[in-house]
Tab-separated table of N, CA and C in Angstrom:
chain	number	residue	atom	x	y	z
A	1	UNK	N	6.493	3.351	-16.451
A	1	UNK	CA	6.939	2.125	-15.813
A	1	UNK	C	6.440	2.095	-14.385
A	2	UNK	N	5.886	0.829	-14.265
A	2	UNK	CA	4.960	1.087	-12.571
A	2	UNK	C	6.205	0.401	-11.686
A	3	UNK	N	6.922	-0.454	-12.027
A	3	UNK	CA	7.764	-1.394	-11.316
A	3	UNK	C	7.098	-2.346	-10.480
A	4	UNK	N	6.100	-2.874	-10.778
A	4	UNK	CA	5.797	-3.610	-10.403
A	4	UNK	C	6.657	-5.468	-10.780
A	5	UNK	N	6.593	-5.969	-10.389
A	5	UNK	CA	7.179	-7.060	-10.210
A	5	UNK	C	5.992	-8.630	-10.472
A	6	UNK	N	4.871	-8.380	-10.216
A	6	UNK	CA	3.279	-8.803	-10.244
A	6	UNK	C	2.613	-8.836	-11.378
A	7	UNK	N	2.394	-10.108	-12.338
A	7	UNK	CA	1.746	-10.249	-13.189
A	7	UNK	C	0.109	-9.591	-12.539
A	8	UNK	N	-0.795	-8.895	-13.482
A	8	UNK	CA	-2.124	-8.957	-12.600
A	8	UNK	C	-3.253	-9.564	-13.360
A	9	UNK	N	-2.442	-10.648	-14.409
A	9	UNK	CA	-2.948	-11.915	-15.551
A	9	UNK	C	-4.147	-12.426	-14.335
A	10	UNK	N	-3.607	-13.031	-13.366
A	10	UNK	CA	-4.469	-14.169	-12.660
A	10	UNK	C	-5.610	-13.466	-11.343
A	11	UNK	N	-5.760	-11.904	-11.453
A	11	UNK	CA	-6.068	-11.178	-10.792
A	11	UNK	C	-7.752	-10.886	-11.533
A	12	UNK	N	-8.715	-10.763	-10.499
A	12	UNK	CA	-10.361	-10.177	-10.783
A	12	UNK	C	-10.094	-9.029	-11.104
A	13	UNK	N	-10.852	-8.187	-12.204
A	13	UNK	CA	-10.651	-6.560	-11.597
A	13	UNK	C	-10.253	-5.940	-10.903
A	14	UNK	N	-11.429	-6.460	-9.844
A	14	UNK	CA	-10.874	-5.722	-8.594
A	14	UNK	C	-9.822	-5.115	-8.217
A	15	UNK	N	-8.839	-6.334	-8.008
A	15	UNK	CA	-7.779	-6.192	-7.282
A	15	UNK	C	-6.482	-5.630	-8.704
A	16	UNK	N	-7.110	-6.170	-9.838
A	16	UNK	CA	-5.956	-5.394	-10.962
A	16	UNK	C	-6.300	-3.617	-10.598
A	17	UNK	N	-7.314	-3.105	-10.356
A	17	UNK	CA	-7.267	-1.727	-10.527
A	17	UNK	C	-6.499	-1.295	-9.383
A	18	UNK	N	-6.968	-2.150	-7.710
A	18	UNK	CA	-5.969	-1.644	-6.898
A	18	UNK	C	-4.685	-1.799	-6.989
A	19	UNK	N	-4.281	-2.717	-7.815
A	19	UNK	CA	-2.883	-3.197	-7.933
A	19	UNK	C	-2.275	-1.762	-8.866
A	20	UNK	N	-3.153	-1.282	-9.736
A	20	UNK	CA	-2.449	-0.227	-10.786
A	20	UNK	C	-3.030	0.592	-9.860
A	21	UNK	N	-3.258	1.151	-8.995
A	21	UNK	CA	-3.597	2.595	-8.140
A	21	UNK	C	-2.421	2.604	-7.148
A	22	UNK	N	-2.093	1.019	-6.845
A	22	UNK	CA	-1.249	1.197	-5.452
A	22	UNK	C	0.058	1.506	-6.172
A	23	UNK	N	0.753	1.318	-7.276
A	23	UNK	CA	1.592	1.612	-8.442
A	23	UNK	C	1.948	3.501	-8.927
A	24	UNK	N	0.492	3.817	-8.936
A	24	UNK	CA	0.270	5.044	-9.523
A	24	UNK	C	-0.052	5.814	-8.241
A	25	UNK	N	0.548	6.434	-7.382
A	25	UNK	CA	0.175	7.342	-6.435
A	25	UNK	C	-0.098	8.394	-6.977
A	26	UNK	N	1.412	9.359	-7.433
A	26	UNK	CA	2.046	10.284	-7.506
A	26	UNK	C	3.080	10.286	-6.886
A	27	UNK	N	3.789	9.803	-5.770
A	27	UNK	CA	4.758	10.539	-5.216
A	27	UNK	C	5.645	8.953	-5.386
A	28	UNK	N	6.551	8.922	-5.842
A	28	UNK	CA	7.170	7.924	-6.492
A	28	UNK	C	7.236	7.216	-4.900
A	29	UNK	N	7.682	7.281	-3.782
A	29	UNK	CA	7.897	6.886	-2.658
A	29	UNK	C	6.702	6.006	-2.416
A	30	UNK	N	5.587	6.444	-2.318
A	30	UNK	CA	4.454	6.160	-1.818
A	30	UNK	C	4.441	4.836	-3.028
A	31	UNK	N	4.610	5.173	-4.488
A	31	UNK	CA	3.933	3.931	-5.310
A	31	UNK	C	5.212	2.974	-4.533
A	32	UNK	N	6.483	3.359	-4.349
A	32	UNK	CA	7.196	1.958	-3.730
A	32	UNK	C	6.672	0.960	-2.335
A	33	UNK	N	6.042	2.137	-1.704
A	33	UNK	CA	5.688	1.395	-0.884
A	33	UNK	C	4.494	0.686	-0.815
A	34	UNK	N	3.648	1.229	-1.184
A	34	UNK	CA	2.161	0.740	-1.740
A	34	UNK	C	2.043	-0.651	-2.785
A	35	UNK	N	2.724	0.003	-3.644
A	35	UNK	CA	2.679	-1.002	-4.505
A	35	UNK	C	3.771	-2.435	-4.477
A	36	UNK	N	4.821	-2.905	-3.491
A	36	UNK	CA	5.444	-3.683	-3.197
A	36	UNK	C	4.469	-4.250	-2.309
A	37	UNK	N	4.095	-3.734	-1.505
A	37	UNK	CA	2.747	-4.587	-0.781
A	37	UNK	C	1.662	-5.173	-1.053
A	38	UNK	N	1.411	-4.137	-2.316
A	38	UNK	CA	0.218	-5.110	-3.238
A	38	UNK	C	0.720	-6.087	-3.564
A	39	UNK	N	1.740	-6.026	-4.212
A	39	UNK	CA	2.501	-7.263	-5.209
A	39	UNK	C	2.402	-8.299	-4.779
A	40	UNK	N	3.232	-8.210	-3.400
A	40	UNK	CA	2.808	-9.356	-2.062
A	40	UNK	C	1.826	-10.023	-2.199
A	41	UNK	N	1.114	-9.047	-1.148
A	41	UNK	CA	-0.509	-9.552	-0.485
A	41	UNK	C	-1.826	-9.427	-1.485
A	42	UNK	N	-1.632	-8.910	-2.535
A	42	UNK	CA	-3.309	-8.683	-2.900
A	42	UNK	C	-3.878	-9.701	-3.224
A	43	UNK	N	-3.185	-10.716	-3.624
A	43	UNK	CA	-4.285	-11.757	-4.201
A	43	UNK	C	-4.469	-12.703	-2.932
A	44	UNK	N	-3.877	-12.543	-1.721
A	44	UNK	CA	-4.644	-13.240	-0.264
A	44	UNK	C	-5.702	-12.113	0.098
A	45	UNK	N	-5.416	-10.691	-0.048
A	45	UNK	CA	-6.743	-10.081	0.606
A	45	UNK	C	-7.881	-10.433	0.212
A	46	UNK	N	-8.805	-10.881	1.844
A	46	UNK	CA	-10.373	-11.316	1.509
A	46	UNK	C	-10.763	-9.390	1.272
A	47	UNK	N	-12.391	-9.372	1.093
A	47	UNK	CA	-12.881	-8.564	0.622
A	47	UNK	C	-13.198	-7.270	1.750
A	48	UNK	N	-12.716	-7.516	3.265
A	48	UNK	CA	-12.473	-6.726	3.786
A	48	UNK	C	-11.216	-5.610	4.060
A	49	UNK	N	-10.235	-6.852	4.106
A	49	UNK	CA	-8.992	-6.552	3.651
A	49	UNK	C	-8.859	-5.201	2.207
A	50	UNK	N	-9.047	-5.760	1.195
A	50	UNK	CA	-9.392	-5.200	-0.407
A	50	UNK	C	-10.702	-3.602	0.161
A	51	UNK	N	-11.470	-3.601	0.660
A	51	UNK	CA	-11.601	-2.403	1.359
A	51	UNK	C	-11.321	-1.319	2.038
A	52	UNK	N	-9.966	-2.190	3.243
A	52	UNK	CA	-9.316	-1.121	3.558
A	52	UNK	C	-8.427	-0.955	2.824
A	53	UNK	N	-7.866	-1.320	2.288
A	53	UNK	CA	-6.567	-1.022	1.485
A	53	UNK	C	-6.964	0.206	0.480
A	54	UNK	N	-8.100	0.023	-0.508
A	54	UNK	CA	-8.583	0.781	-0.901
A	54	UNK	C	-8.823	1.915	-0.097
A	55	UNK	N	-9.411	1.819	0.768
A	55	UNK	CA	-9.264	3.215	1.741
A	55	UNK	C	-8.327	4.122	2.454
A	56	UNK	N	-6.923	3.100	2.103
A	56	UNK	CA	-5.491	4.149	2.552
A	56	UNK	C	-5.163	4.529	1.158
A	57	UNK	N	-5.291	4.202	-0.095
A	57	UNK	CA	-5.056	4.504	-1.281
A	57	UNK	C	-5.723	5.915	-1.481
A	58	UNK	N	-6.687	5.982	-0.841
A	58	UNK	CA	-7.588	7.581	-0.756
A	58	UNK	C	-6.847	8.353	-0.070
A	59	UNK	N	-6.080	8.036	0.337
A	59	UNK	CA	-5.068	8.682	1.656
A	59	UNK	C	-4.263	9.319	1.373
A	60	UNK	N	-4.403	10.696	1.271
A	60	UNK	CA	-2.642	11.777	0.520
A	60	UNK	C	-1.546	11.132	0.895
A	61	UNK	N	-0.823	11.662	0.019
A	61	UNK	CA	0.775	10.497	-0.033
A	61	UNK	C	1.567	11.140	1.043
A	62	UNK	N	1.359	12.075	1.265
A	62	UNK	CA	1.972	12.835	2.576
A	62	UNK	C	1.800	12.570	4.094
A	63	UNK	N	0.359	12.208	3.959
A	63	UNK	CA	0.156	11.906	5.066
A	63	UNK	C	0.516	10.649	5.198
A	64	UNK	N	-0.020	9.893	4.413
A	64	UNK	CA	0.299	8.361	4.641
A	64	UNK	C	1.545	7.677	4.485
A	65	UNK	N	2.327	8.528	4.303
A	65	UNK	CA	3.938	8.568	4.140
A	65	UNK	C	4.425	9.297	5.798
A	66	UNK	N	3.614	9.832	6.316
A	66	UNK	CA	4.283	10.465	7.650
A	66	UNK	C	3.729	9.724	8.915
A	67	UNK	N	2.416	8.952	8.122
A	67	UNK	CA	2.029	7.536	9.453
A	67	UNK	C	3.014	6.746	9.655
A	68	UNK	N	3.440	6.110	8.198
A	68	UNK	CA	4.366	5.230	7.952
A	68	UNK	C	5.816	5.314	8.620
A	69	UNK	N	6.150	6.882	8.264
A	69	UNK	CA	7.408	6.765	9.027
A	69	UNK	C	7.610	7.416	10.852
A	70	UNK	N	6.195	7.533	10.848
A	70	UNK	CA	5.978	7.921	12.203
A	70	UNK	C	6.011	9.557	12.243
A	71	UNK	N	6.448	9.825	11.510
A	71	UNK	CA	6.441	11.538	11.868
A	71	UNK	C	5.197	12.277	11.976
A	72	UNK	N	3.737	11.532	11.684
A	72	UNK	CA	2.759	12.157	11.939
A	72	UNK	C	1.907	11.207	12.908
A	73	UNK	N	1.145	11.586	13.919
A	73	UNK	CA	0.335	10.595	14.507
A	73	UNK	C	-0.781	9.884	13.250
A	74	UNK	N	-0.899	8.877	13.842
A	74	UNK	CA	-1.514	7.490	13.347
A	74	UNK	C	-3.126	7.913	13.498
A	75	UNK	N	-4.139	8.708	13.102
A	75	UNK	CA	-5.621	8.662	13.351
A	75	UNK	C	-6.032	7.467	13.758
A	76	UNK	N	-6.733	7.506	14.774
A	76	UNK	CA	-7.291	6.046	15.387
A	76	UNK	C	-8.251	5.202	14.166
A	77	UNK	N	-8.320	6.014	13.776
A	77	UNK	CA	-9.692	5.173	12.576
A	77	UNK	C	-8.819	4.467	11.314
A	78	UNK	N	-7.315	4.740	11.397
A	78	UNK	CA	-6.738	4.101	9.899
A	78	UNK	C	-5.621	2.915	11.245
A	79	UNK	N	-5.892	3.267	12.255
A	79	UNK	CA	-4.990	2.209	13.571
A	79	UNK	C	-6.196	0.810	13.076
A	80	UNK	N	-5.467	0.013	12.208
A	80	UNK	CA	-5.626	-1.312	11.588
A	80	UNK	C	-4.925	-2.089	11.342
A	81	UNK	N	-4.895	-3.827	11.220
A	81	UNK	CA	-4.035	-4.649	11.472
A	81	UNK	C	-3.504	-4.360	10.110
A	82	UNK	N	-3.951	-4.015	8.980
A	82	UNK	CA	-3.673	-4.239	7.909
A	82	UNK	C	-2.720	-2.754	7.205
A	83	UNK	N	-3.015	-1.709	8.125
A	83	UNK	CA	-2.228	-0.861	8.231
A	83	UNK	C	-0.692	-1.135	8.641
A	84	UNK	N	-0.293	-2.126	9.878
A	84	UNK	CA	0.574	-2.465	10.713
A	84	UNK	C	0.985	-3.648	9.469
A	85	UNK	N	0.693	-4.274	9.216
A	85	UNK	CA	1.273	-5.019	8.070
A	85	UNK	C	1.402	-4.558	6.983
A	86	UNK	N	0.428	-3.454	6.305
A	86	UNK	CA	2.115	-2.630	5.424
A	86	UNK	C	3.057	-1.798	6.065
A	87	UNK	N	3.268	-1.464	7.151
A	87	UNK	CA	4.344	-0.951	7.787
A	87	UNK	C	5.684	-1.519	7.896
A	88	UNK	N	4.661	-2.608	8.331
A	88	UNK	CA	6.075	-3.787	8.716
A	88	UNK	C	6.741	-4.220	7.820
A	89	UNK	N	6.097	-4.534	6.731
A	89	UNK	CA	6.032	-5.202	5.548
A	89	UNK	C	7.956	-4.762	4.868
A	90	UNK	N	8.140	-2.791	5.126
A	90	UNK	CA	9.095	-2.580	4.618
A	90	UNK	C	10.169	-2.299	5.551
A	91	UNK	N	10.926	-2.931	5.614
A	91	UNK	CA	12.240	-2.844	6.567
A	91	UNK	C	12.919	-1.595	6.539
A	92	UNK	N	13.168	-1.131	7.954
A	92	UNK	CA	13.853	0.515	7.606
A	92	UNK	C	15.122	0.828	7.881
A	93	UNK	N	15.611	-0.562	7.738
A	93	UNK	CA	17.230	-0.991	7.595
A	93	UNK	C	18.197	-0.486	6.166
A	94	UNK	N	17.230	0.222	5.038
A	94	UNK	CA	17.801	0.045	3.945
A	94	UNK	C	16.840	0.700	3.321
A	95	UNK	N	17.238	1.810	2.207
A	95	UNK	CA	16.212	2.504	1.209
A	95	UNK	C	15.355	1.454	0.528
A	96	UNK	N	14.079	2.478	0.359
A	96	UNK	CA	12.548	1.647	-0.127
A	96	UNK	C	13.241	0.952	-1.670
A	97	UNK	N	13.769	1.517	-2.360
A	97	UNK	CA	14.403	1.455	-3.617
A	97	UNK	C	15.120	0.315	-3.625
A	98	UNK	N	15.672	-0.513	-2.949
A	98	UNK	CA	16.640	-1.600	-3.034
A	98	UNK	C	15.769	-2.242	-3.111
């Protein structure tokens, strides 16, 4: 079960495979957060957008789970708008799970 919420019927390839990668991490945390953001945004990402995204998906779930919650510094090279909008994206008022 991916929990996704996102038909990926009306979706190119493309963005269906990132949609099932951002789903399938491994670390159940990471697919919540990843993949609630796809659900969102993927079918507005233009093809730069759909690049980087793909390129934090390459991103160990550890690390990119310790950008996210700040406990690890941010590498200047993943410091992107589109980074900052999945950040924001999840409110840290309340577990990823609700």
């Amino acid at each position: 079960m991916s929990g996704s919420t996102r038909s990926s019927a009306d979706l190119d390839p493309r963005r269906r495979k990132i949609l099932f990668r951002a789903w399938h991490r491994g670390m159940r945390e990471m697919d919540l957060i990843m993949g609630r953001f796809a659900d969102d945004a993927i079918a507005g990402f233009d093809d730069a957008e759909l690049d980087e995204f793909e390129r934090l998906i390459e991103v160990p779930d550890r690390d990119l789970l310790g950008w996210i919650t700040g406990e690890i510094a941010l590498p200047e090279n993943y410091d992107t708008e589109l980074f900052h909008r999945l950040k924001a994206f999840h409110r840290h008022d309340k577990p990823i799970h609700v």
